[in-house]
Amino acid sequence: MTRTLIILGAGGHGRAACEMAQLLGWQVAGFLDDRGDEAPTFADVACIGVMADLSAHASHVDAAVVAIGNNPVRRRLQEQVRDTGIALASLVHPGAVVAPSVAVGEGCMIMAGATVATEAVLADGVIVNAGATVDHHCRIADYGHLGTGVCMAGGSRVGEGAWVQAGSALGYGAVVAPGEVLAPGSVRGPA
């Protein structure tokens, strides 16, 4: 049976989520985006409303995903999804490698080429972007966000709402504080 998904956000991340969902066999009902009719159509999927219209779609979809990179906005919208009673989907690209012992929370996205290794924990609303590596026993707290090509060595941790931008590297046991933003290409040594 085909499952139906609604995607909040029709920007670049939303379109990547749409493509990934379709690869995973989801039927994408449409995008919600505050640009309304100005939002782009992608892969024959149109914008069907603004974020405030979410509850009107609750009976028409099986799940939702919030495809917005901004961590505080993603958190707020995921809370709105929960309030409507719509399930939050986590999407794992078929080209990602995720160990069977990994814990993945609600509303996560693991993009193409990402690797998530043994006993890593991804809390709710986490984004692991294309080509990122999350080594064994790493922890990413709620609404943490890894940019493309980020490398987390074993046991490193990303705090709640932190953003580790593209190409950054965290050494073994390194810690990124809650809400911290690491510039692209940053290197963080062990704690």
Short mmCIF file of N, CA and C in Angstrom, two decimals:
data_model
loop_
_atom_site.label_atom_id
_atom_site.label_comp_id
_atom_site.label_asym_id
_atom_site.label_seq_id
_atom_site.Cartn_x
_atom_site.Cartn_y
_atom_site.Cartn_z
N MET A 1 0.83 -1.19 0.00
CA MET A 1 0.00 0.00 0.00
C MET A 1 0.88 1.25 0.00
N THR A 2 0.55 2.19 -0.86
CA THR A 2 1.33 3.42 -0.96
C THR A 2 1.00 4.35 0.20
N ARG A 3 2.04 4.89 0.80
CA ARG A 3 1.87 5.86 1.89
C ARG A 3 1.96 7.27 1.30
N THR A 4 1.20 8.19 1.88
CA THR A 4 1.13 9.56 1.38
C THR A 4 1.83 10.50 2.35
N LEU A 5 2.66 11.38 1.80
CA LEU A 5 3.50 12.28 2.58
C LEU A 5 3.24 13.71 2.14
N ILE A 6 3.24 14.63 3.10
CA ILE A 6 3.23 16.06 2.79
C ILE A 6 4.56 16.63 3.25
N ILE A 7 5.12 17.54 2.47
CA ILE A 7 6.43 18.11 2.77
C ILE A 7 6.28 19.58 3.10
N LEU A 8 6.76 19.97 4.26
CA LEU A 8 6.74 21.37 4.66
C LEU A 8 8.05 22.01 4.22
N GLY A 9 7.95 22.91 3.25
CA GLY A 9 9.11 23.57 2.68
C GLY A 9 9.34 23.11 1.26
N ALA A 10 9.35 24.06 0.32
CA ALA A 10 9.55 23.73 -1.09
C ALA A 10 10.84 24.32 -1.64
N GLY A 11 11.76 24.65 -0.73
CA GLY A 11 13.07 25.15 -1.16
C GLY A 11 13.96 23.99 -1.60
N GLY A 12 15.24 24.23 -1.65
CA GLY A 12 16.19 23.20 -2.09
C GLY A 12 16.12 21.94 -1.25
N HIS A 13 16.05 22.10 0.07
CA HIS A 13 16.00 20.93 0.94
C HIS A 13 14.67 20.20 0.77
N GLY A 14 13.59 20.96 0.56
CA GLY A 14 12.28 20.35 0.33
C GLY A 14 12.25 19.54 -0.95
N ARG A 15 12.87 20.06 -2.00
CA ARG A 15 12.89 19.33 -3.27
C ARG A 15 13.75 18.08 -3.15
N ALA A 16 14.85 18.16 -2.39
CA ALA A 16 15.67 16.96 -2.14
C ALA A 16 14.87 15.94 -1.35
N ALA A 17 14.08 16.39 -0.37
CA ALA A 17 13.24 15.49 0.41
C ALA A 17 12.18 14.83 -0.48
N CYS A 18 11.62 15.59 -1.41
CA CYS A 18 10.61 15.07 -2.33
C CYS A 18 11.19 13.95 -3.18
N GLU A 19 12.35 14.22 -3.75
CA GLU A 19 12.99 13.21 -4.59
C GLU A 19 13.31 11.95 -3.79
N MET A 20 13.82 12.15 -2.59
CA MET A 20 14.15 11.02 -1.73
C MET A 20 12.90 10.24 -1.36
N ALA A 21 11.82 10.93 -0.99
CA ALA A 21 10.58 10.26 -0.62
C ALA A 21 10.05 9.43 -1.79
N GLN A 22 10.10 9.98 -2.98
CA GLN A 22 9.63 9.23 -4.15
C GLN A 22 10.48 7.99 -4.39
N LEU A 23 11.79 8.11 -4.20
CA LEU A 23 12.67 6.94 -4.33
C LEU A 23 12.32 5.86 -3.32
N LEU A 24 11.82 6.29 -2.15
CA LEU A 24 11.46 5.36 -1.08
C LEU A 24 10.04 4.81 -1.21
N GLY A 25 9.33 5.22 -2.25
CA GLY A 25 8.00 4.70 -2.51
C GLY A 25 6.86 5.50 -1.93
N TRP A 26 7.14 6.67 -1.37
CA TRP A 26 6.07 7.54 -0.87
C TRP A 26 5.35 8.19 -2.04
N GLN A 27 4.06 8.43 -1.89
CA GLN A 27 3.33 9.31 -2.78
C GLN A 27 3.35 10.68 -2.11
N VAL A 28 3.90 11.67 -2.78
CA VAL A 28 4.00 13.00 -2.18
C VAL A 28 2.76 13.80 -2.58
N ALA A 29 1.95 14.14 -1.57
CA ALA A 29 0.69 14.84 -1.81
C ALA A 29 0.92 16.28 -2.24
N GLY A 30 2.02 16.87 -1.78
CA GLY A 30 2.33 18.24 -2.14
C GLY A 30 3.22 18.89 -1.10
N PHE A 31 3.58 20.13 -1.41
CA PHE A 31 4.37 20.96 -0.51
C PHE A 31 3.47 21.95 0.20
N LEU A 32 3.81 22.29 1.44
CA LEU A 32 3.28 23.48 2.09
C LEU A 32 4.44 24.45 2.19
N ASP A 33 4.21 25.68 1.74
CA ASP A 33 5.29 26.67 1.73
C ASP A 33 4.63 28.04 1.83
N ASP A 34 5.18 28.90 2.66
CA ASP A 34 4.56 30.21 2.86
C ASP A 34 4.66 31.12 1.65
N ARG A 35 5.36 30.69 0.61
CA ARG A 35 5.36 31.45 -0.65
C ARG A 35 4.10 31.15 -1.47
N GLY A 36 3.33 30.15 -1.04
CA GLY A 36 2.08 29.80 -1.71
C GLY A 36 2.28 29.53 -3.19
N ASP A 37 1.53 30.22 -4.03
CA ASP A 37 1.59 30.00 -5.48
C ASP A 37 2.96 30.34 -6.08
N GLU A 38 3.76 31.09 -5.36
CA GLU A 38 5.10 31.45 -5.84
C GLU A 38 6.09 30.30 -5.67
N ALA A 39 5.76 29.31 -4.84
CA ALA A 39 6.67 28.19 -4.59
C ALA A 39 6.78 27.33 -5.85
N PRO A 40 7.96 26.78 -6.10
CA PRO A 40 8.15 26.00 -7.32
C PRO A 40 7.45 24.64 -7.27
N THR A 41 7.10 24.14 -8.44
CA THR A 41 6.67 22.75 -8.59
C THR A 41 7.91 21.94 -8.88
N PHE A 42 7.98 20.74 -8.33
CA PHE A 42 9.15 19.88 -8.54
C PHE A 42 8.66 18.44 -8.71
N ALA A 43 9.16 17.77 -9.72
CA ALA A 43 8.83 16.36 -9.96
C ALA A 43 7.32 16.14 -9.95
N ASP A 44 6.61 17.04 -10.61
CA ASP A 44 5.14 17.00 -10.70
C ASP A 44 4.45 17.15 -9.35
N VAL A 45 5.16 17.66 -8.35
CA VAL A 45 4.57 17.91 -7.03
C VAL A 45 4.46 19.42 -6.85
N ALA A 46 3.25 19.90 -6.60
CA ALA A 46 3.00 21.33 -6.47
C ALA A 46 2.85 21.74 -5.02
N CYS A 47 2.91 23.04 -4.80
CA CYS A 47 2.59 23.61 -3.49
C CYS A 47 1.08 23.62 -3.36
N ILE A 48 0.57 23.04 -2.29
CA ILE A 48 -0.87 22.92 -2.10
C ILE A 48 -1.39 23.80 -0.95
N GLY A 49 -0.53 24.69 -0.48
CA GLY A 49 -0.96 25.59 0.58
C GLY A 49 0.22 26.18 1.33
N VAL A 50 -0.12 26.95 2.35
CA VAL A 50 0.89 27.56 3.22
C VAL A 50 0.95 26.77 4.52
N MET A 51 1.93 27.06 5.35
CA MET A 51 2.13 26.30 6.59
C MET A 51 0.88 26.30 7.47
N ALA A 52 0.15 27.40 7.49
CA ALA A 52 -1.05 27.50 8.33
C ALA A 52 -2.15 26.54 7.88
N ASP A 53 -2.03 25.99 6.68
CA ASP A 53 -3.02 25.04 6.16
C ASP A 53 -2.78 23.60 6.61
N LEU A 54 -1.77 23.37 7.41
CA LEU A 54 -1.37 22.01 7.76
C LEU A 54 -2.52 21.17 8.29
N SER A 55 -3.28 21.68 9.25
CA SER A 55 -4.33 20.86 9.86
C SER A 55 -5.41 20.46 8.85
N ALA A 56 -5.60 21.24 7.80
CA ALA A 56 -6.59 20.90 6.77
C ALA A 56 -6.20 19.64 6.00
N HIS A 57 -4.93 19.26 6.06
CA HIS A 57 -4.45 18.10 5.32
C HIS A 57 -4.30 16.86 6.20
N ALA A 58 -4.58 16.99 7.48
CA ALA A 58 -4.34 15.89 8.44
C ALA A 58 -5.03 14.60 8.06
N SER A 59 -6.22 14.68 7.51
CA SER A 59 -6.95 13.45 7.18
C SER A 59 -6.58 12.89 5.81
N HIS A 60 -5.75 13.60 5.06
CA HIS A 60 -5.42 13.19 3.68
C HIS A 60 -4.03 12.57 3.54
N VAL A 61 -3.23 12.61 4.61
CA VAL A 61 -1.85 12.13 4.51
C VAL A 61 -1.54 11.17 5.65
N ASP A 62 -0.56 10.30 5.40
CA ASP A 62 -0.11 9.37 6.43
C ASP A 62 0.98 9.97 7.31
N ALA A 63 1.75 10.91 6.74
CA ALA A 63 2.87 11.47 7.48
C ALA A 63 3.30 12.79 6.85
N ALA A 64 4.14 13.50 7.58
CA ALA A 64 4.72 14.76 7.12
C ALA A 64 6.20 14.75 7.42
N VAL A 65 6.92 15.55 6.65
CA VAL A 65 8.32 15.79 6.94
C VAL A 65 8.57 17.28 6.80
N VAL A 66 9.34 17.84 7.73
CA VAL A 66 9.69 19.26 7.70
C VAL A 66 11.05 19.37 7.05
N ALA A 67 11.06 19.89 5.83
CA ALA A 67 12.28 19.94 5.02
C ALA A 67 12.80 21.37 4.96
N ILE A 68 13.20 21.87 6.11
CA ILE A 68 13.72 23.22 6.25
C ILE A 68 15.00 23.14 7.07
N GLY A 69 16.07 23.71 6.52
CA GLY A 69 17.36 23.61 7.18
C GLY A 69 17.50 24.45 8.44
N ASN A 70 16.76 25.54 8.55
CA ASN A 70 16.85 26.43 9.70
C ASN A 70 16.37 25.67 10.94
N ASN A 71 17.25 25.46 11.89
CA ASN A 71 16.95 24.60 13.04
C ASN A 71 15.78 25.08 13.90
N PRO A 72 15.72 26.37 14.31
CA PRO A 72 14.57 26.80 15.12
C PRO A 72 13.24 26.71 14.36
N VAL A 73 13.25 27.02 13.07
CA VAL A 73 12.03 26.93 12.27
C VAL A 73 11.60 25.47 12.13
N ARG A 74 12.56 24.58 11.89
CA ARG A 74 12.25 23.15 11.78
C ARG A 74 11.62 22.64 13.08
N ARG A 75 12.18 23.03 14.20
CA ARG A 75 11.63 22.63 15.51
C ARG A 75 10.18 23.11 15.65
N ARG A 76 9.94 24.38 15.38
CA ARG A 76 8.60 24.95 15.54
C ARG A 76 7.60 24.22 14.64
N LEU A 77 7.98 23.96 13.40
CA LEU A 77 7.06 23.30 12.48
C LEU A 77 6.84 21.83 12.84
N GLN A 78 7.88 21.16 13.33
CA GLN A 78 7.68 19.77 13.76
C GLN A 78 6.72 19.71 14.95
N GLU A 79 6.80 20.69 15.84
CA GLU A 79 5.86 20.73 16.95
C GLU A 79 4.43 20.96 16.45
N GLN A 80 4.28 21.79 15.41
CA GLN A 80 2.96 21.99 14.82
C GLN A 80 2.43 20.70 14.19
N VAL A 81 3.33 19.96 13.51
CA VAL A 81 2.91 18.68 12.92
C VAL A 81 2.42 17.75 14.03
N ARG A 82 3.17 17.63 15.11
CA ARG A 82 2.75 16.78 16.23
C ARG A 82 1.38 17.20 16.77
N ASP A 83 1.17 18.52 16.87
CA ASP A 83 -0.09 19.03 17.40
C ASP A 83 -1.29 18.65 16.52
N THR A 84 -1.08 18.46 15.23
CA THR A 84 -2.17 18.07 14.33
C THR A 84 -2.47 16.59 14.39
N GLY A 85 -1.55 15.82 14.97
CA GLY A 85 -1.72 14.37 15.01
C GLY A 85 -1.16 13.65 13.80
N ILE A 86 -0.55 14.40 12.88
CA ILE A 86 0.09 13.77 11.72
C ILE A 86 1.42 13.17 12.18
N ALA A 87 1.71 11.95 11.73
CA ALA A 87 2.98 11.31 12.07
C ALA A 87 4.14 12.05 11.39
N LEU A 88 5.27 12.10 12.06
CA LEU A 88 6.49 12.66 11.46
C LEU A 88 7.31 11.53 10.86
N ALA A 89 7.58 11.63 9.58
CA ALA A 89 8.40 10.63 8.90
C ALA A 89 9.87 10.97 9.05
N SER A 90 10.70 9.96 9.10
CA SER A 90 12.15 10.11 8.94
C SER A 90 12.50 9.48 7.61
N LEU A 91 13.28 10.18 6.81
CA LEU A 91 13.64 9.70 5.48
C LEU A 91 15.12 9.37 5.43
N VAL A 92 15.43 8.19 4.92
CA VAL A 92 16.82 7.76 4.75
C VAL A 92 17.00 7.44 3.28
N HIS A 93 17.83 8.20 2.62
CA HIS A 93 18.08 8.01 1.19
C HIS A 93 18.59 6.60 0.94
N PRO A 94 18.14 5.94 -0.14
CA PRO A 94 18.62 4.59 -0.43
C PRO A 94 20.12 4.53 -0.69
N GLY A 95 20.73 5.66 -0.99
CA GLY A 95 22.17 5.71 -1.20
C GLY A 95 22.95 6.05 0.07
N ALA A 96 22.30 6.09 1.21
CA ALA A 96 22.98 6.30 2.49
C ALA A 96 23.27 4.93 3.11
N VAL A 97 24.25 4.90 3.98
CA VAL A 97 24.60 3.67 4.70
C VAL A 97 24.35 3.93 6.18
N VAL A 98 23.39 3.21 6.75
CA VAL A 98 23.03 3.40 8.15
C VAL A 98 23.11 2.04 8.85
N ALA A 99 23.96 1.94 9.85
CA ALA A 99 24.13 0.67 10.58
C ALA A 99 22.82 0.29 11.28
N PRO A 100 22.56 -1.01 11.42
CA PRO A 100 21.33 -1.45 12.05
C PRO A 100 21.19 -1.03 13.51
N SER A 101 22.29 -0.73 14.18
CA SER A 101 22.23 -0.35 15.60
C SER A 101 22.04 1.15 15.82
N VAL A 102 21.86 1.91 14.75
CA VAL A 102 21.68 3.36 14.86
C VAL A 102 20.27 3.66 15.35
N ALA A 103 20.13 4.62 16.26
CA ALA A 103 18.82 5.10 16.72
C ALA A 103 18.50 6.39 15.97
N VAL A 104 17.35 6.40 15.30
CA VAL A 104 16.93 7.56 14.51
C VAL A 104 15.60 8.07 15.07
N GLY A 105 15.57 9.33 15.47
CA GLY A 105 14.37 9.94 16.02
C GLY A 105 13.36 10.32 14.96
N GLU A 106 12.31 11.02 15.38
CA GLU A 106 11.25 11.45 14.47
C GLU A 106 11.73 12.63 13.62
N GLY A 107 11.28 12.63 12.36
CA GLY A 107 11.49 13.79 11.51
C GLY A 107 12.93 14.01 11.08
N CYS A 108 13.73 12.96 11.06
CA CYS A 108 15.13 13.07 10.62
C CYS A 108 15.24 12.88 9.11
N MET A 109 16.31 13.41 8.54
CA MET A 109 16.64 13.17 7.15
C MET A 109 18.11 12.83 7.02
N ILE A 110 18.35 11.68 6.39
CA ILE A 110 19.72 11.24 6.12
C ILE A 110 19.83 11.18 4.61
N MET A 111 20.67 12.05 4.06
CA MET A 111 20.70 12.30 2.63
C MET A 111 21.67 11.35 1.90
N ALA A 112 21.67 11.45 0.58
CA ALA A 112 22.47 10.58 -0.29
C ALA A 112 23.95 10.60 0.09
N GLY A 113 24.55 9.42 0.12
CA GLY A 113 25.98 9.31 0.37
C GLY A 113 26.39 9.47 1.82
N ALA A 114 25.45 9.70 2.72
CA ALA A 114 25.80 9.82 4.13
C ALA A 114 26.07 8.44 4.72
N THR A 115 26.90 8.41 5.76
CA THR A 115 27.18 7.18 6.48
C THR A 115 26.95 7.44 7.96
N VAL A 116 26.15 6.57 8.59
CA VAL A 116 25.91 6.68 10.03
C VAL A 116 26.24 5.31 10.62
N ALA A 117 27.22 5.29 11.52
CA ALA A 117 27.83 4.04 11.96
C ALA A 117 27.31 3.56 13.32
N THR A 118 27.84 2.46 13.74
CA THR A 118 27.44 1.68 14.91
C THR A 118 27.07 2.51 16.13
N GLU A 119 25.83 2.26 16.62
CA GLU A 119 25.30 2.83 17.85
C GLU A 119 25.32 4.35 17.91
N ALA A 120 25.35 5.00 16.76
CA ALA A 120 25.17 6.45 16.73
C ALA A 120 23.72 6.75 17.08
N VAL A 121 23.47 7.94 17.62
CA VAL A 121 22.12 8.35 17.98
C VAL A 121 21.81 9.68 17.31
N LEU A 122 20.72 9.69 16.54
CA LEU A 122 20.21 10.91 15.93
C LEU A 122 18.88 11.20 16.62
N ALA A 123 18.79 12.29 17.34
CA ALA A 123 17.56 12.65 18.05
C ALA A 123 16.55 13.21 17.05
N ASP A 124 15.48 13.79 17.52
CA ASP A 124 14.41 14.28 16.64
C ASP A 124 14.87 15.45 15.78
N GLY A 125 14.39 15.44 14.52
CA GLY A 125 14.60 16.58 13.63
C GLY A 125 16.02 16.77 13.14
N VAL A 126 16.85 15.76 13.18
CA VAL A 126 18.25 15.87 12.78
C VAL A 126 18.37 15.77 11.26
N ILE A 127 19.27 16.57 10.69
CA ILE A 127 19.61 16.48 9.27
C ILE A 127 21.07 16.04 9.17
N VAL A 128 21.29 14.96 8.39
CA VAL A 128 22.63 14.52 8.05
C VAL A 128 22.71 14.67 6.53
N ASN A 129 23.37 15.71 6.07
CA ASN A 129 23.37 16.03 4.65
C ASN A 129 24.29 15.13 3.83
N ALA A 130 24.21 15.32 2.53
CA ALA A 130 24.91 14.47 1.56
C ALA A 130 26.39 14.33 1.89
N GLY A 131 26.84 13.08 1.88
CA GLY A 131 28.26 12.79 2.06
C GLY A 131 28.79 12.98 3.46
N ALA A 132 27.95 13.25 4.43
CA ALA A 132 28.41 13.42 5.81
C ALA A 132 28.67 12.05 6.44
N THR A 133 29.61 12.01 7.37
CA THR A 133 29.94 10.78 8.07
C THR A 133 29.72 10.97 9.57
N VAL A 134 28.91 10.09 10.14
CA VAL A 134 28.67 10.08 11.58
C VAL A 134 29.22 8.74 12.07
N ASP A 135 30.38 8.77 12.71
CA ASP A 135 31.07 7.54 13.09
C ASP A 135 30.40 6.90 14.32
N HIS A 136 30.95 5.77 14.73
CA HIS A 136 30.39 5.00 15.84
C HIS A 136 30.25 5.84 17.10
N HIS A 137 29.14 5.63 17.81
CA HIS A 137 28.86 6.22 19.12
C HIS A 137 28.78 7.75 19.13
N CYS A 138 28.57 8.35 17.98
CA CYS A 138 28.33 9.79 17.94
C CYS A 138 26.91 10.08 18.39
N ARG A 139 26.68 11.30 18.84
CA ARG A 139 25.36 11.73 19.28
C ARG A 139 25.05 13.08 18.65
N ILE A 140 23.88 13.19 18.03
CA ILE A 140 23.41 14.47 17.51
C ILE A 140 22.08 14.74 18.21
N ALA A 141 22.04 15.81 18.99
CA ALA A 141 20.84 16.14 19.78
C ALA A 141 19.74 16.70 18.88
N ASP A 142 18.56 16.89 19.45
CA ASP A 142 17.40 17.39 18.71
C ASP A 142 17.76 18.58 17.83
N TYR A 143 17.32 18.49 16.59
CA TYR A 143 17.43 19.58 15.60
C TYR A 143 18.87 19.98 15.30
N GLY A 144 19.82 19.06 15.53
CA GLY A 144 21.18 19.26 15.06
C GLY A 144 21.21 19.12 13.55
N HIS A 145 22.16 19.76 12.91
CA HIS A 145 22.21 19.82 11.46
C HIS A 145 23.66 19.70 11.00
N LEU A 146 23.94 18.65 10.22
CA LEU A 146 25.27 18.47 9.62
C LEU A 146 25.20 18.87 8.16
N GLY A 147 26.08 19.75 7.73
CA GLY A 147 26.16 20.14 6.33
C GLY A 147 26.82 19.04 5.49
N THR A 148 26.89 19.28 4.20
CA THR A 148 27.48 18.29 3.29
C THR A 148 28.95 18.06 3.64
N GLY A 149 29.33 16.80 3.58
CA GLY A 149 30.73 16.44 3.77
C GLY A 149 31.27 16.58 5.18
N VAL A 150 30.42 16.80 6.15
CA VAL A 150 30.89 16.89 7.55
C VAL A 150 31.38 15.52 8.00
N CYS A 151 32.44 15.51 8.80
CA CYS A 151 32.97 14.26 9.34
C CYS A 151 32.96 14.33 10.86
N MET A 152 32.19 13.43 11.48
CA MET A 152 32.17 13.29 12.94
C MET A 152 32.93 12.01 13.29
N ALA A 153 34.07 12.14 13.96
CA ALA A 153 34.82 10.96 14.39
C ALA A 153 34.14 10.34 15.60
N GLY A 154 34.49 9.10 15.89
CA GLY A 154 33.86 8.32 16.94
C GLY A 154 33.67 9.07 18.25
N GLY A 155 32.46 8.96 18.80
CA GLY A 155 32.15 9.52 20.10
C GLY A 155 31.97 11.02 20.13
N SER A 156 32.02 11.71 18.99
CA SER A 156 31.81 13.16 19.02
C SER A 156 30.33 13.47 19.18
N ARG A 157 30.04 14.71 19.62
CA ARG A 157 28.65 15.07 19.94
C ARG A 157 28.32 16.45 19.38
N VAL A 158 27.09 16.57 18.87
CA VAL A 158 26.57 17.84 18.38
C VAL A 158 25.36 18.18 19.24
N GLY A 159 25.41 19.35 19.86
CA GLY A 159 24.35 19.76 20.78
C GLY A 159 23.06 20.16 20.09
N GLU A 160 22.03 20.31 20.90
CA GLU A 160 20.70 20.64 20.41
C GLU A 160 20.71 21.93 19.59
N GLY A 161 20.14 21.85 18.40
CA GLY A 161 20.03 23.02 17.54
C GLY A 161 21.33 23.53 16.96
N ALA A 162 22.42 22.78 17.10
CA ALA A 162 23.71 23.22 16.55
C ALA A 162 23.77 22.94 15.05
N TRP A 163 24.56 23.74 14.34
CA TRP A 163 24.73 23.59 12.90
C TRP A 163 26.21 23.48 12.60
N VAL A 164 26.61 22.33 12.10
CA VAL A 164 27.99 22.08 11.69
C VAL A 164 27.99 22.20 10.17
N GLN A 165 28.57 23.29 9.67
CA GLN A 165 28.46 23.58 8.25
C GLN A 165 29.42 22.76 7.39
N ALA A 166 29.19 22.81 6.10
CA ALA A 166 29.83 21.96 5.10
C ALA A 166 31.34 21.83 5.30
N GLY A 167 31.80 20.58 5.16
CA GLY A 167 33.23 20.30 5.17
C GLY A 167 33.91 20.37 6.52
N SER A 168 33.17 20.54 7.58
CA SER A 168 33.77 20.61 8.91
C SER A 168 34.13 19.22 9.42
N ALA A 169 35.08 19.17 10.34
CA ALA A 169 35.52 17.89 10.90
C ALA A 169 35.56 17.99 12.42
N LEU A 170 34.98 16.97 13.06
CA LEU A 170 35.00 16.86 14.52
C LEU A 170 35.88 15.67 14.88
N GLY A 171 36.92 15.91 15.67
CA GLY A 171 37.81 14.83 16.09
C GLY A 171 37.13 13.91 17.10
N TYR A 172 37.81 12.84 17.45
CA TYR A 172 37.26 11.86 18.39
C TYR A 172 36.85 12.54 19.69
N GLY A 173 35.59 12.35 20.07
CA GLY A 173 35.08 12.90 21.31
C GLY A 173 34.83 14.39 21.31
N ALA A 174 34.97 15.07 20.18
CA ALA A 174 34.76 16.52 20.11
C ALA A 174 33.31 16.86 20.42
N VAL A 175 33.09 18.07 20.92
CA VAL A 175 31.75 18.50 21.30
C VAL A 175 31.44 19.84 20.64
N VAL A 176 30.25 19.94 20.07
CA VAL A 176 29.70 21.20 19.57
C VAL A 176 28.56 21.56 20.50
N ALA A 177 28.63 22.74 21.08
CA ALA A 177 27.66 23.15 22.10
C ALA A 177 26.27 23.37 21.51
N PRO A 178 25.23 23.25 22.32
CA PRO A 178 23.88 23.53 21.84
C PRO A 178 23.80 24.92 21.20
N GLY A 179 23.16 24.99 20.05
CA GLY A 179 22.97 26.24 19.34
C GLY A 179 24.19 26.80 18.63
N GLU A 180 25.33 26.17 18.80
CA GLU A 180 26.56 26.66 18.17
C GLU A 180 26.51 26.47 16.66
N VAL A 181 27.14 27.39 15.93
CA VAL A 181 27.24 27.29 14.48
C VAL A 181 28.73 27.27 14.13
N LEU A 182 29.17 26.16 13.51
CA LEU A 182 30.57 26.07 13.06
C LEU A 182 30.64 26.51 11.61
N ALA A 183 31.56 27.36 11.30
CA ALA A 183 31.74 27.87 9.92
C ALA A 183 32.15 26.71 9.01
N PRO A 184 31.89 26.82 7.70
CA PRO A 184 32.32 25.79 6.77
C PRO A 184 33.82 25.50 6.91
N GLY A 185 34.17 24.23 6.87
CA GLY A 185 35.57 23.83 6.95
C GLY A 185 36.20 23.91 8.32
N SER A 186 35.42 24.13 9.35
CA SER A 186 35.96 24.20 10.71
C SER A 186 36.50 22.85 11.16
N VAL A 187 37.47 22.90 12.06
CA VAL A 187 38.01 21.69 12.67
C VAL A 187 37.89 21.84 14.18
N ARG A 188 37.31 20.82 14.82
CA ARG A 188 37.14 20.85 16.27
C ARG A 188 37.85 19.62 16.82
N GLY A 189 38.85 19.83 17.67
CA GLY A 189 39.60 18.74 18.26
C GLY A 189 38.84 18.06 19.39
N PRO A 190 39.45 17.05 19.96
CA PRO A 190 38.82 16.30 21.05
C PRO A 190 38.47 17.20 22.23
N ALA A 191 37.45 16.79 22.97
CA ALA A 191 37.00 17.56 24.15
C ALA A 191 38.05 17.56 25.22
#
